[in-house]
Coordinates of C-alpha atoms in Angstrom, one line a residue:
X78 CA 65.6 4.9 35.4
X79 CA 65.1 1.4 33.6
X80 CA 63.3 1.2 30.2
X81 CA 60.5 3.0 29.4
X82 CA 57.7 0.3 28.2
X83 CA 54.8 2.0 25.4
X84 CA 52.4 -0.6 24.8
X85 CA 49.1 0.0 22.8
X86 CA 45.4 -0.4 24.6
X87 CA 43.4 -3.3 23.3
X88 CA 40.9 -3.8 26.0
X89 CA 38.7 -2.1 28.6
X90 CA 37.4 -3.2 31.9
X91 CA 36.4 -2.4 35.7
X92 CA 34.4 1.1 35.4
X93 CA 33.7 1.7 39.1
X94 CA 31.9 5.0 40.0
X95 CA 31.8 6.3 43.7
X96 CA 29.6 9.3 45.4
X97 CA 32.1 12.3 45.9
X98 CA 30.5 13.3 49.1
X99 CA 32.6 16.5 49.7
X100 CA 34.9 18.5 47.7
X101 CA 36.3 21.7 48.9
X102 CA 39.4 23.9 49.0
X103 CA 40.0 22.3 52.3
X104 CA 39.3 18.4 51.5
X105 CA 38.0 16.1 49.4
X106 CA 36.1 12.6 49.9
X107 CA 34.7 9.9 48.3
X108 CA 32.4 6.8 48.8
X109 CA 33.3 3.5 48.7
X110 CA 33.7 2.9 44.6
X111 CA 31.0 0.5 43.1
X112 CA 31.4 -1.4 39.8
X113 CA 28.6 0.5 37.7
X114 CA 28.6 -1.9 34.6
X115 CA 30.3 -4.1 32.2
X116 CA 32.2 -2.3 29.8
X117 CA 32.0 -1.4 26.4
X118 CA 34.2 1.5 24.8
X119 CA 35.4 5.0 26.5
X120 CA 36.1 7.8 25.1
X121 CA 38.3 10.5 27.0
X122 CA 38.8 13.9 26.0
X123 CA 41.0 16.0 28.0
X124 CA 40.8 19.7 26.8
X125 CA 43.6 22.4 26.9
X126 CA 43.4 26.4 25.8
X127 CA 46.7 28.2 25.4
X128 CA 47.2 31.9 25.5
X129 CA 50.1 33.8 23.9
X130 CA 51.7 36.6 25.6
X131 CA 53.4 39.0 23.3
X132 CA 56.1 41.8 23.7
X133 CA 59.0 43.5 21.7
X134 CA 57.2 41.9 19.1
X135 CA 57.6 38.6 19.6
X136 CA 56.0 35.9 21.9
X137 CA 57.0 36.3 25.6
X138 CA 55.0 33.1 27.0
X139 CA 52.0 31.1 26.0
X140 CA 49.4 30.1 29.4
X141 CA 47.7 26.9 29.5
X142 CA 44.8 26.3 31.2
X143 CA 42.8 23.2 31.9
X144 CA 39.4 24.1 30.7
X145 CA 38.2 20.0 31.3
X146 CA 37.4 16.2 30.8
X147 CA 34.9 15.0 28.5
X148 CA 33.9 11.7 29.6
X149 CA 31.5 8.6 26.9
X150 CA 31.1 5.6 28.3
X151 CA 29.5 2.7 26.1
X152 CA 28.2 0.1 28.8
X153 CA 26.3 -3.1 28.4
X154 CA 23.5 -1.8 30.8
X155 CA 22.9 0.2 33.7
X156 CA 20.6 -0.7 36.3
X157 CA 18.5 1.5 38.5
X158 CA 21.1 1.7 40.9
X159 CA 23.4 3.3 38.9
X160 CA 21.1 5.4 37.2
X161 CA 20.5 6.7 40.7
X162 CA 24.4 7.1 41.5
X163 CA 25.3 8.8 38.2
X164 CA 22.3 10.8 37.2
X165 CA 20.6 11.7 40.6
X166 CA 17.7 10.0 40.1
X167 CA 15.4 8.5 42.9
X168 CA 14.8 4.7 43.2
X169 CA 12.7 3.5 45.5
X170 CA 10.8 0.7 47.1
X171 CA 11.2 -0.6 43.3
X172 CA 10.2 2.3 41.0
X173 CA 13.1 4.3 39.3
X174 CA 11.5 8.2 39.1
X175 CA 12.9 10.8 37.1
X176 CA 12.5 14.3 37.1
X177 CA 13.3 17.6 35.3
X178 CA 14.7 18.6 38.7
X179 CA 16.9 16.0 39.1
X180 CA 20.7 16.9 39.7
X181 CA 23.6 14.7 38.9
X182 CA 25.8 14.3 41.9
X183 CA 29.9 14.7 41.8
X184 CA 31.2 11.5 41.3
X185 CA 34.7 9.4 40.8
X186 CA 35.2 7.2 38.1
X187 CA 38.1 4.6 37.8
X188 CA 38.5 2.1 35.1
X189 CA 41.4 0.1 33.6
X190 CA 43.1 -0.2 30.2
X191 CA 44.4 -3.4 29.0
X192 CA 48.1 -3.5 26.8
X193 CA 49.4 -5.2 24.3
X194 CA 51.9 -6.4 26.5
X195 CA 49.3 -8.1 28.7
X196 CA 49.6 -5.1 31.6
X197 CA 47.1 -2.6 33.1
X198 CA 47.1 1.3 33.0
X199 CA 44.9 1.8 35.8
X200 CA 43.1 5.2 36.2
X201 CA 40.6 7.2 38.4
X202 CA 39.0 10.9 37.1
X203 CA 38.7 13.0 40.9
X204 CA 35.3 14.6 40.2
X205 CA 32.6 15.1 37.3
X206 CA 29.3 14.7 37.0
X207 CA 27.0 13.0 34.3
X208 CA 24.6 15.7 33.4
X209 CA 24.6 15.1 29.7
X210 CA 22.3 12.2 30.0
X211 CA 22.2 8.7 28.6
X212 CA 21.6 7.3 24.7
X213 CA 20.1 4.6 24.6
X214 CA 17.6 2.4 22.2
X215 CA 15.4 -0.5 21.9
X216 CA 14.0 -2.2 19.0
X217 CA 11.6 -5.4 18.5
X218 CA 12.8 -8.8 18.6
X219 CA 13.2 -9.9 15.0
X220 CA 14.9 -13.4 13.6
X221 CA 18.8 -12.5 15.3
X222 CA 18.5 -10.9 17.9
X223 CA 20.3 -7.7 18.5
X224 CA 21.3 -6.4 21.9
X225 CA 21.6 -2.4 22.4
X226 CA 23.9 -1.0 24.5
X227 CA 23.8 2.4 26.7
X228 CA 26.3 5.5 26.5
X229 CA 26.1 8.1 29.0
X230 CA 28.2 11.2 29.0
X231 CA 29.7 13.3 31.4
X232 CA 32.2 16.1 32.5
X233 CA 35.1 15.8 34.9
X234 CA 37.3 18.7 36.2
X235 CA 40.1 19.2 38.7
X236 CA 38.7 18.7 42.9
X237 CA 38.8 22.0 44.5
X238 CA 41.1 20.5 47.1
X239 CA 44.6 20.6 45.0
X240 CA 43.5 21.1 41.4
X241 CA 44.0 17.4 40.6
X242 CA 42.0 15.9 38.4
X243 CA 43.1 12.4 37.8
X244 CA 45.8 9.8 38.6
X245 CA 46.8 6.8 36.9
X246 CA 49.6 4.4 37.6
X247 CA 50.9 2.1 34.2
X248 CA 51.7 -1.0 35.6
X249 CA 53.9 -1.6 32.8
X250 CA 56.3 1.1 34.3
X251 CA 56.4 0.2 37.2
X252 CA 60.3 -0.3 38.6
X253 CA 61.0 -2.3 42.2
X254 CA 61.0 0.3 44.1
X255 CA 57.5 1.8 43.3
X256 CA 56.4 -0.1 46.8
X257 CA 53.1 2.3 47.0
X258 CA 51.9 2.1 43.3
X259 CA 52.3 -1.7 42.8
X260 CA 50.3 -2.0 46.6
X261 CA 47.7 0.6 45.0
X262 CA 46.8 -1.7 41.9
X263 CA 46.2 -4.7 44.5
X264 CA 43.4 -2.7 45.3
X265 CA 42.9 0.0 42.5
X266 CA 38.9 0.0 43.2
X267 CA 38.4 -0.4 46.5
X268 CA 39.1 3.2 46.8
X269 CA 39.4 6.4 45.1
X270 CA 43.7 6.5 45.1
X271 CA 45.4 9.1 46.3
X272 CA 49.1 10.0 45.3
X273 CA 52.3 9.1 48.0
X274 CA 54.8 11.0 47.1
X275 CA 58.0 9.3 47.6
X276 CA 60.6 9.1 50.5
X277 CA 63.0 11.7 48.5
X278 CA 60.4 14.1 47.7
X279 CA 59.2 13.9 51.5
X280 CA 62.5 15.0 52.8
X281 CA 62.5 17.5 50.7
X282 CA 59.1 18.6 52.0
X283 CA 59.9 18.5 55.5
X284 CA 64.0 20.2 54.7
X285 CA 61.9 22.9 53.3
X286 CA 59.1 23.5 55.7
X287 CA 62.4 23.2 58.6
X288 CA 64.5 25.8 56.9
X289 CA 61.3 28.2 56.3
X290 CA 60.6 27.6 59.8
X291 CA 64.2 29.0 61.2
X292 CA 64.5 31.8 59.0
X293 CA 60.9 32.6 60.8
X294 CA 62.7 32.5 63.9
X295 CA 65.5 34.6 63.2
X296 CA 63.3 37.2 61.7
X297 CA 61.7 37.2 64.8

């Protein structure tokens, strides 16, 4: 294992957003990703509960669960395009229309971190939806002017497909032999990214499912 690199964030750029079109115990897809606005400032919250077990009067085990993502996003805008990708609204033939029935669809979101080091941590949250809505404000034009910006909110949680819920790849880690995550961050947004597992861990896989597979035989 070579060094391990920490590097504090300083910058934020690249949120892309695409349509999770299906997401079930038996697959998951996504659109094609679409850059949804310049950004401003995230905010990511990933939430935990723990649960102690107790017995001969002590603690036996504690049980963490995922309960969730909280997702803020501080934007520069957000046109009606992407108010129709991330909130569910209709736009059409030129007129954005927005209802108390409207239903924010699943979607991915990917952005990147910059480091101090001048590297990328490059992330993408599986599935969420923004159904907490957008802040945003307006006020007149006075001598300086003073641009707003929007926040919108959302939750993500883990795909029903595998219970992931995000993947990242710190380019700042990466060693010479990480072949599939340096190829990934060529093309971090072209797609939603899924994990390769290595050449090791595949052996393994397939050593397993082979030995599972004769003692089936031999019981039978």
């Amino acid at each position: 294992m070579g060094n391990v690199v920490r590097s504090r964030t300083c910058g934020l750029k690249d949120i892309y957003a695409a349509l999770v079109t299906t997401n079930s115990s038996e697959k998951y897809v996504a659109g094609t990703p679409v850059k949804l606005a310049r950004a401003i400032k995230a905010k990511v919250d990933e939430t935990w509960s723990s649960e102690k077990i107790y017995s001969d009067d002590g603690t036996e085990d504690v049980i963490s669960s995922y309960e969730g993502t909280s997702v803020e996003l501080e934007v520069n805008a957000l046109a009606p395009q992407d108010r129709e990708l991330v909130f569910g609204q209709l736009y059409d033939n030129g007129f954005l229309v927005k209802t108390s029935d409207d239903l924010a669809p699943e979607v991915a979101i990917g952005w990147r971190e910059r480091k101090l080091n001048g590297k990328y941590d490059f992330k993408w949250l599986y599935v969420g939806k923004f159904s907490e809505g957008i802040s945003e404000e307006a006020s007149t034009k006075e001598d300086k002017l003073s641009p707003v910006t929007k926040t919108i909110k959302g939750s993500f949680y883990e795909r029903s497909l595998d219970n992931r819920y995000e993947i990242s790849v710190d380019e700042s880690n990466l060693l010479d032999e990480y072949t599939d995550a340096a190829t990934a961050i060529t093309n971090w947004f072209s797609a939603v990214q899924e994990y390769v597992a290595s050449s090791d861990d595949a052996s393994e896989a397939e050593e397993t499912t082979e030995t599972e597979e004769t003692a089936e035989s031999e019981e039978a």
